[in-house]
mmCIF file with all atom_site columns, C-alpha atoms and ligand atoms in Angstrom:
data_model
loop_
_atom_site.group_PDB
_atom_site.id
_atom_site.type_symbol
_atom_site.label_atom_id
_atom_site.label_alt_id
_atom_site.label_comp_id
_atom_site.label_asym_id
_atom_site.label_entity_id
_atom_site.label_seq_id
_atom_site.pdbx_PDB_ins_code
_atom_site.Cartn_x
_atom_site.Cartn_y
_atom_site.Cartn_z
_atom_site.occupancy
_atom_site.B_iso_or_equiv
_atom_site.pdbx_formal_charge
_atom_site.auth_seq_id
_atom_site.auth_comp_id
_atom_site.auth_asym_id
_atom_site.auth_atom_id
_atom_site.pdbx_PDB_model_num
ATOM   1   C  CA  . MET A 1 1   ? 28.955 0.467   46.099 1.00 0.00 ? 1   MET A CA  1
ATOM   2   C  CA  . ALA A 1 2   ? 29.507 -2.912  47.696 1.00 0.00 ? 2   ALA A CA  1
ATOM   3   C  CA  . TYR A 1 3   ? 31.465 -5.611  45.933 1.00 0.00 ? 3   TYR A CA  1
ATOM   4   C  CA  . SER A 1 4   ? 31.474 -9.225  47.039 1.00 0.00 ? 4   SER A CA  1
ATOM   5   C  CA  . GLU A 1 5   ? 34.670 -10.797 48.344 1.00 0.00 ? 5   GLU A CA  1
ATOM   6   C  CA  . LYS A 1 6   ? 34.809 -12.940 45.217 1.00 0.00 ? 6   LYS A CA  1
ATOM   7   C  CA  . VAL A 1 7   ? 34.657 -9.918  42.932 1.00 0.00 ? 7   VAL A CA  1
ATOM   8   C  CA  . LYS A 1 8   ? 37.451 -8.271  44.910 1.00 0.00 ? 8   LYS A CA  1
ATOM   9   C  CA  . ASP A 1 9   ? 39.511 -11.448 44.813 1.00 0.00 ? 9   ASP A CA  1
ATOM   10  C  CA  . HIS A 1 10  ? 39.162 -11.908 41.044 1.00 0.00 ? 10  HIS A CA  1
ATOM   11  C  CA  . TYR A 1 11  ? 39.906 -8.243  40.504 1.00 0.00 ? 11  TYR A CA  1
ATOM   12  C  CA  . LYS A 1 12  ? 43.050 -8.334  42.632 1.00 0.00 ? 12  LYS A CA  1
ATOM   13  C  CA  . ASN A 1 13  ? 44.216 -11.773 41.469 1.00 0.00 ? 13  ASN A CA  1
ATOM   14  C  CA  . PRO A 1 14  ? 42.692 -12.316 38.057 1.00 0.00 ? 14  PRO A CA  1
ATOM   15  C  CA  . ARG A 1 15  ? 43.002 -15.899 36.781 1.00 0.00 ? 15  ARG A CA  1
ATOM   16  C  CA  . ASN A 1 16  ? 44.106 -16.810 33.264 1.00 0.00 ? 16  ASN A CA  1
ATOM   17  C  CA  . VAL A 1 17  ? 45.379 -13.414 32.201 1.00 0.00 ? 17  VAL A CA  1
ATOM   18  C  CA  . GLY A 1 18  ? 47.309 -13.431 28.951 1.00 0.00 ? 18  GLY A CA  1
ATOM   19  C  CA  . GLU A 1 19  ? 47.208 -14.694 25.411 1.00 0.00 ? 19  GLU A CA  1
ATOM   20  C  CA  . ILE A 1 20  ? 47.136 -18.128 23.798 1.00 0.00 ? 20  ILE A CA  1
ATOM   21  C  CA  . GLU A 1 21  ? 49.428 -18.462 20.824 1.00 0.00 ? 21  GLU A CA  1
ATOM   22  C  CA  . ASN A 1 22  ? 47.674 -19.990 17.819 1.00 0.00 ? 22  ASN A CA  1
ATOM   23  C  CA  . ALA A 1 23  ? 44.400 -19.994 19.752 1.00 0.00 ? 23  ALA A CA  1
ATOM   24  C  CA  . SER A 1 24  ? 41.520 -21.983 18.260 1.00 0.00 ? 24  SER A CA  1
ATOM   25  C  CA  . GLY A 1 25  ? 39.266 -18.978 18.669 1.00 0.00 ? 25  GLY A CA  1
ATOM   26  C  CA  . VAL A 1 26  ? 39.755 -15.345 19.615 1.00 0.00 ? 26  VAL A CA  1
ATOM   27  C  CA  . GLY A 1 27  ? 37.021 -12.864 20.341 1.00 0.00 ? 27  GLY A CA  1
ATOM   28  C  CA  . THR A 1 28  ? 37.266 -9.163  21.053 1.00 0.00 ? 28  THR A CA  1
ATOM   29  C  CA  . VAL A 1 29  ? 34.326 -7.151  22.256 1.00 0.00 ? 29  VAL A CA  1
ATOM   30  C  CA  . GLY A 1 30  ? 33.851 -3.692  23.610 1.00 0.00 ? 30  GLY A CA  1
ATOM   31  C  CA  . ASN A 1 31  ? 31.323 -1.468  25.216 1.00 0.00 ? 31  ASN A CA  1
ATOM   32  C  CA  . ALA A 1 32  ? 31.016 1.771   23.293 1.00 0.00 ? 32  ALA A CA  1
ATOM   33  C  CA  . LYS A 1 33  ? 29.662 3.677   26.317 1.00 0.00 ? 33  LYS A CA  1
ATOM   34  C  CA  . CYS A 1 34  ? 32.450 3.042   28.795 1.00 0.00 ? 34  CYS A CA  1
ATOM   35  C  CA  . GLY A 1 35  ? 35.124 2.255   26.211 1.00 0.00 ? 35  GLY A CA  1
ATOM   36  C  CA  . ASP A 1 36  ? 36.153 -0.966  27.912 1.00 0.00 ? 36  ASP A CA  1
ATOM   37  C  CA  . ILE A 1 37  ? 37.550 -3.782  25.780 1.00 0.00 ? 37  ILE A CA  1
ATOM   38  C  CA  . MET A 1 38  ? 37.802 -7.507  26.456 1.00 0.00 ? 38  MET A CA  1
ATOM   39  C  CA  . ARG A 1 39  ? 39.616 -10.152 24.431 1.00 0.00 ? 39  ARG A CA  1
ATOM   40  C  CA  . MET A 1 40  ? 39.138 -13.876 25.017 1.00 0.00 ? 40  MET A CA  1
ATOM   41  C  CA  . TYR A 1 41  ? 41.356 -16.685 23.716 1.00 0.00 ? 41  TYR A CA  1
ATOM   42  C  CA  . LEU A 1 42  ? 40.182 -20.303 23.567 1.00 0.00 ? 42  LEU A CA  1
ATOM   43  C  CA  . ASP A 1 43  ? 42.174 -23.464 23.006 1.00 0.00 ? 43  ASP A CA  1
ATOM   44  C  CA  . ILE A 1 44  ? 39.671 -26.089 21.872 1.00 0.00 ? 44  ILE A CA  1
ATOM   45  C  CA  . ASP A 1 45  ? 40.219 -29.790 21.197 1.00 0.00 ? 45  ASP A CA  1
ATOM   46  C  CA  . ASP A 1 46  ? 38.908 -30.333 17.664 1.00 0.00 ? 46  ASP A CA  1
ATOM   47  C  CA  . ASN A 1 47  ? 37.736 -33.892 18.366 1.00 0.00 ? 47  ASN A CA  1
ATOM   48  C  CA  . THR A 1 48  ? 36.108 -33.608 21.773 1.00 0.00 ? 48  THR A CA  1
ATOM   49  C  CA  . HIS A 1 49  ? 35.202 -29.886 21.551 1.00 0.00 ? 49  HIS A CA  1
ATOM   50  C  CA  . ILE A 1 50  ? 36.519 -29.490 25.070 1.00 0.00 ? 50  ILE A CA  1
ATOM   51  C  CA  . ILE A 1 51  ? 37.957 -26.093 25.962 1.00 0.00 ? 51  ILE A CA  1
ATOM   52  C  CA  . LYS A 1 52  ? 41.427 -27.036 27.136 1.00 0.00 ? 52  LYS A CA  1
ATOM   53  C  CA  . ASP A 1 53  ? 42.559 -23.541 27.952 1.00 0.00 ? 53  ASP A CA  1
ATOM   54  C  CA  . CYS A 1 54  ? 41.168 -20.050 28.098 1.00 0.00 ? 54  CYS A CA  1
ATOM   55  C  CA  . LYS A 1 55  ? 42.929 -16.746 28.605 1.00 0.00 ? 55  LYS A CA  1
ATOM   56  C  CA  . PHE A 1 56  ? 41.860 -13.139 28.529 1.00 0.00 ? 56  PHE A CA  1
ATOM   57  C  CA  . LYS A 1 57  ? 42.994 -9.570  28.354 1.00 0.00 ? 57  LYS A CA  1
ATOM   58  C  CA  . THR A 1 58  ? 40.740 -6.827  29.585 1.00 0.00 ? 58  THR A CA  1
ATOM   59  C  CA  . PHE A 1 59  ? 41.268 -3.122  29.328 1.00 0.00 ? 59  PHE A CA  1
ATOM   60  C  CA  . GLY A 1 60  ? 38.477 -2.030  31.518 1.00 0.00 ? 60  GLY A CA  1
ATOM   61  C  CA  . CYS A 1 61  ? 36.928 -1.507  34.905 1.00 0.00 ? 61  CYS A CA  1
ATOM   62  C  CA  . GLY A 1 62  ? 37.446 -3.734  37.924 1.00 0.00 ? 62  GLY A CA  1
ATOM   63  C  CA  . ALA A 1 63  ? 34.151 -5.541  37.420 1.00 0.00 ? 63  ALA A CA  1
ATOM   64  C  CA  . ALA A 1 64  ? 35.109 -6.283  33.804 1.00 0.00 ? 64  ALA A CA  1
ATOM   65  C  CA  . VAL A 1 65  ? 38.395 -7.778  34.998 1.00 0.00 ? 65  VAL A CA  1
ATOM   66  C  CA  . ALA A 1 66  ? 36.637 -9.847  37.681 1.00 0.00 ? 66  ALA A CA  1
ATOM   67  C  CA  . THR A 1 67  ? 33.944 -11.115 35.325 1.00 0.00 ? 67  THR A CA  1
ATOM   68  C  CA  . SER A 1 68  ? 36.377 -12.062 32.585 1.00 0.00 ? 68  SER A CA  1
ATOM   69  C  CA  . SER A 1 69  ? 38.543 -13.845 35.131 1.00 0.00 ? 69  SER A CA  1
ATOM   70  C  CA  . MET A 1 70  ? 35.558 -15.805 36.462 1.00 0.00 ? 70  MET A CA  1
ATOM   71  C  CA  . ALA A 1 71  ? 34.295 -16.492 32.925 1.00 0.00 ? 71  ALA A CA  1
ATOM   72  C  CA  . THR A 1 72  ? 37.619 -18.108 31.955 1.00 0.00 ? 72  THR A CA  1
ATOM   73  C  CA  . GLU A 1 73  ? 37.451 -20.282 35.069 1.00 0.00 ? 73  GLU A CA  1
ATOM   74  C  CA  . LEU A 1 74  ? 33.907 -21.343 34.215 1.00 0.00 ? 74  LEU A CA  1
ATOM   75  C  CA  . VAL A 1 75  ? 34.511 -22.318 30.584 1.00 0.00 ? 75  VAL A CA  1
ATOM   76  C  CA  . LYS A 1 76  ? 37.815 -24.110 31.151 1.00 0.00 ? 76  LYS A CA  1
ATOM   77  C  CA  . GLY A 1 77  ? 37.400 -27.875 30.869 1.00 0.00 ? 77  GLY A CA  1
ATOM   78  C  CA  . LYS A 1 78  ? 33.888 -27.548 29.485 1.00 0.00 ? 78  LYS A CA  1
ATOM   79  C  CA  . THR A 1 79  ? 32.641 -28.548 26.059 1.00 0.00 ? 79  THR A CA  1
ATOM   80  C  CA  . ILE A 1 80  ? 31.529 -25.866 23.619 1.00 0.00 ? 80  ILE A CA  1
ATOM   81  C  CA  . GLU A 1 81  ? 27.901 -26.744 24.322 1.00 0.00 ? 81  GLU A CA  1
ATOM   82  C  CA  . GLU A 1 82  ? 28.440 -26.384 28.082 1.00 0.00 ? 82  GLU A CA  1
ATOM   83  C  CA  . ALA A 1 83  ? 30.348 -23.135 27.593 1.00 0.00 ? 83  ALA A CA  1
ATOM   84  C  CA  . MET A 1 84  ? 27.303 -21.728 25.806 1.00 0.00 ? 84  MET A CA  1
ATOM   85  C  CA  . LYS A 1 85  ? 25.535 -21.924 29.174 1.00 0.00 ? 85  LYS A CA  1
ATOM   86  C  CA  . VAL A 1 86  ? 28.100 -19.637 30.789 1.00 0.00 ? 86  VAL A CA  1
ATOM   87  C  CA  . THR A 1 87  ? 25.922 -16.580 30.523 1.00 0.00 ? 87  THR A CA  1
ATOM   88  C  CA  . ASN A 1 88  ? 26.537 -13.258 32.184 1.00 0.00 ? 88  ASN A CA  1
ATOM   89  C  CA  . LYS A 1 89  ? 24.028 -14.363 34.823 1.00 0.00 ? 89  LYS A CA  1
ATOM   90  C  CA  . ALA A 1 90  ? 26.036 -17.499 35.517 1.00 0.00 ? 90  ALA A CA  1
ATOM   91  C  CA  . VAL A 1 91  ? 29.210 -15.424 35.800 1.00 0.00 ? 91  VAL A CA  1
ATOM   92  C  CA  . MET A 1 92  ? 27.517 -12.971 38.168 1.00 0.00 ? 92  MET A CA  1
ATOM   93  C  CA  . GLU A 1 93  ? 26.154 -15.785 40.317 1.00 0.00 ? 93  GLU A CA  1
ATOM   94  C  CA  . ALA A 1 94  ? 29.599 -17.358 40.526 1.00 0.00 ? 94  ALA A CA  1
ATOM   95  C  CA  . LEU A 1 95  ? 30.896 -14.002 41.755 1.00 0.00 ? 95  LEU A CA  1
ATOM   96  C  CA  . ASP A 1 96  ? 28.124 -13.678 44.371 1.00 0.00 ? 96  ASP A CA  1
ATOM   97  C  CA  . GLY A 1 97  ? 26.554 -10.834 42.449 1.00 0.00 ? 97  GLY A CA  1
ATOM   98  C  CA  . LEU A 1 98  ? 27.462 -7.439  41.070 1.00 0.00 ? 98  LEU A CA  1
ATOM   99  C  CA  . PRO A 1 99  ? 26.047 -4.004  41.835 1.00 0.00 ? 99  PRO A CA  1
ATOM   100 C  CA  . PRO A 1 100 ? 23.268 -3.221  39.291 1.00 0.00 ? 100 PRO A CA  1
ATOM   101 C  CA  . ILE A 1 101 ? 25.306 -0.455  37.669 1.00 0.00 ? 101 ILE A CA  1
ATOM   102 C  CA  . LYS A 1 102 ? 27.991 -3.042  36.880 1.00 0.00 ? 102 LYS A CA  1
ATOM   103 C  CA  . VAL A 1 103 ? 25.808 -5.690  35.249 1.00 0.00 ? 103 VAL A CA  1
ATOM   104 C  CA  . HIS A 1 104 ? 26.811 -4.564  31.751 1.00 0.00 ? 104 HIS A CA  1
ATOM   105 C  CA  . CYS A 1 105 ? 30.422 -5.436  32.585 1.00 0.00 ? 105 CYS A CA  1
ATOM   106 C  CA  . SER A 1 106 ? 29.459 -9.106  32.984 1.00 0.00 ? 106 SER A CA  1
ATOM   107 C  CA  . LEU A 1 107 ? 27.686 -8.941  29.633 1.00 0.00 ? 107 LEU A CA  1
ATOM   108 C  CA  . LEU A 1 108 ? 31.026 -8.165  28.067 1.00 0.00 ? 108 LEU A CA  1
ATOM   109 C  CA  . ALA A 1 109 ? 32.388 -11.464 29.421 1.00 0.00 ? 109 ALA A CA  1
ATOM   110 C  CA  . GLU A 1 110 ? 29.534 -13.450 27.900 1.00 0.00 ? 110 GLU A CA  1
ATOM   111 C  CA  . GLN A 1 111 ? 29.926 -11.640 24.588 1.00 0.00 ? 111 GLN A CA  1
ATOM   112 C  CA  . ALA A 1 112 ? 33.682 -12.233 24.570 1.00 0.00 ? 112 ALA A CA  1
ATOM   113 C  CA  . ILE A 1 113 ? 33.187 -15.990 25.016 1.00 0.00 ? 113 ILE A CA  1
ATOM   114 C  CA  . HIS A 1 114 ? 30.592 -15.997 22.255 1.00 0.00 ? 114 HIS A CA  1
ATOM   115 C  CA  . ALA A 1 115 ? 32.830 -13.983 19.938 1.00 0.00 ? 115 ALA A CA  1
ATOM   116 C  CA  . ALA A 1 116 ? 35.719 -16.430 20.497 1.00 0.00 ? 116 ALA A CA  1
ATOM   117 C  CA  . LEU A 1 117 ? 33.404 -19.397 19.883 1.00 0.00 ? 117 LEU A CA  1
ATOM   118 C  CA  . TRP A 1 118 ? 32.078 -17.717 16.759 1.00 0.00 ? 118 TRP A CA  1
ATOM   119 C  CA  . ASP A 1 119 ? 35.639 -17.313 15.510 1.00 0.00 ? 119 ASP A CA  1
ATOM   120 C  CA  . TYR A 1 120 ? 36.275 -21.016 16.147 1.00 0.00 ? 120 TYR A CA  1
ATOM   121 C  CA  . ALA A 1 121 ? 33.048 -22.040 14.409 1.00 0.00 ? 121 ALA A CA  1
ATOM   122 C  CA  . GLU A 1 122 ? 33.876 -19.923 11.362 1.00 0.00 ? 122 GLU A CA  1
ATOM   123 C  CA  . LYS A 1 123 ? 37.389 -21.332 11.103 1.00 0.00 ? 123 LYS A CA  1
ATOM   124 C  CA  . HIS A 1 124 ? 36.093 -24.897 11.297 1.00 0.00 ? 124 HIS A CA  1
ATOM   125 C  CA  . ASN A 1 125 ? 32.943 -24.375 9.326  1.00 0.00 ? 125 ASN A CA  1
ATOM   126 C  CA  . ILE A 1 126 ? 30.707 -25.694 12.092 1.00 0.00 ? 126 ILE A CA  1
ATOM   127 C  CA  . LYS A 1 127 ? 27.491 -24.429 13.561 1.00 0.00 ? 127 LYS A CA  1
ATOM   128 C  CA  . ILE A 1 128 ? 27.218 -23.972 17.317 1.00 0.00 ? 128 ILE A CA  1
ATOM   129 C  CA  . GLU A 1 129 ? 23.673 -24.366 18.575 1.00 0.00 ? 129 GLU A CA  1
ATOM   130 C  CA  . GLY A 1 130 ? 22.293 -21.093 19.913 1.00 0.00 ? 130 GLY A CA  1
ATOM   131 C  CA  . LEU A 1 131 ? 25.317 -19.025 18.945 1.00 0.00 ? 131 LEU A CA  1
ATOM   132 C  CA  . GLU A 1 132 ? 24.719 -15.804 17.078 1.00 0.00 ? 132 GLU A CA  1
ATOM   133 C  CA  . LYS A 1 133 ? 27.182 -13.606 15.288 1.00 0.00 ? 133 LYS A CA  1
ATOM   134 C  CA  . PRO A 1 134 ? 28.664 -11.218 17.835 1.00 0.00 ? 134 PRO A CA  1
ATOM   135 C  CA  . VAL A 1 135 ? 27.088 -7.829  17.272 1.00 0.00 ? 135 VAL A CA  1
ATOM   136 C  CA  . ASN A 1 136 ? 29.416 -5.469  18.993 1.00 0.00 ? 136 ASN A CA  1
ATOM   137 C  CA  . ASP A 1 137 ? 32.812 -6.687  18.047 1.00 0.00 ? 137 ASP A CA  1
ATOM   138 C  CA  . ILE A 1 138 ? 35.363 -3.989  18.195 1.00 0.00 ? 138 ILE A CA  1
ATOM   139 C  CA  . GLU A 1 139 ? 35.672 -3.369  14.461 1.00 0.00 ? 139 GLU A CA  1
ATOM   140 C  CA  . GLU A 1 140 ? 32.003 -2.494  14.282 1.00 0.00 ? 140 GLU A CA  1
ATOM   141 C  CA  . LEU A 1 141 ? 32.412 -0.232  17.274 1.00 0.00 ? 141 LEU A CA  1
ATOM   142 C  CA  . GLU A 1 142 ? 35.221 1.585   15.558 1.00 0.00 ? 142 GLU A CA  1
ATOM   143 C  CA  . GLU A 1 143 ? 33.142 1.942   12.425 1.00 0.00 ? 143 GLU A CA  1
ATOM   144 C  CA  . ASP A 1 144 ? 30.353 3.401   14.514 1.00 0.00 ? 144 ASP A CA  1
ATOM   145 C  CA  . GLU A 1 145 ? 32.693 5.941   15.979 1.00 0.00 ? 145 GLU A CA  1
ATOM   146 C  CA  . GLU A 1 146 ? 33.564 7.239   12.561 1.00 0.00 ? 146 GLU A CA  1
ATOM   147 C  CA  . LEU A 1 147 ? 29.963 8.071   11.785 1.00 0.00 ? 147 LEU A CA  1
HETATM 148 FE FE1 . FES B 2 .   ? 32.762 -0.724  31.221 1.00 0.00 ? 201 FES B FE1 1
HETATM 149 FE FE2 . FES B 2 .   ? 32.636 -2.078  33.399 1.00 0.00 ? 201 FES B FE2 1
HETATM 150 S  S1  . FES B 2 .   ? 32.397 0.041   33.217 1.00 0.00 ? 201 FES B S1  1
HETATM 151 S  S2  . FES B 2 .   ? 32.877 -2.819  31.431 1.00 0.00 ? 201 FES B S2  1
#
């Protein structure tokens, strides 16, 4: 399996790892199949809706680490509306691609951003155009496991 130099770089030196205290929005998502978990923290300016800071923690495969790292870089400094355009495709393109078997890892990054934005929107009682309630947040995954 061939990984691009960018994927390797973001895996070895992930950007924006950590937590944001009192974050404006936090989103945790997971993939039930591989068991990998990603948590995204956003610091959003309430007036301008610009994402001032973004950090992440990923317990997962190398591609999940690389995609979350790239995703944080892509949403930083953007408005909420612009961040909505940071799809898993955009993250993959920024990383010069991922092997097909690893595409789902980039989906986790998109879902984590959306989950954090959803959290922000709920806290502030706003509606973000095009944003849907995250389906596979980790609580639901855990509920599923109990079935
Ligand atoms: Fe699970 Fe990559 S294998 S996110």
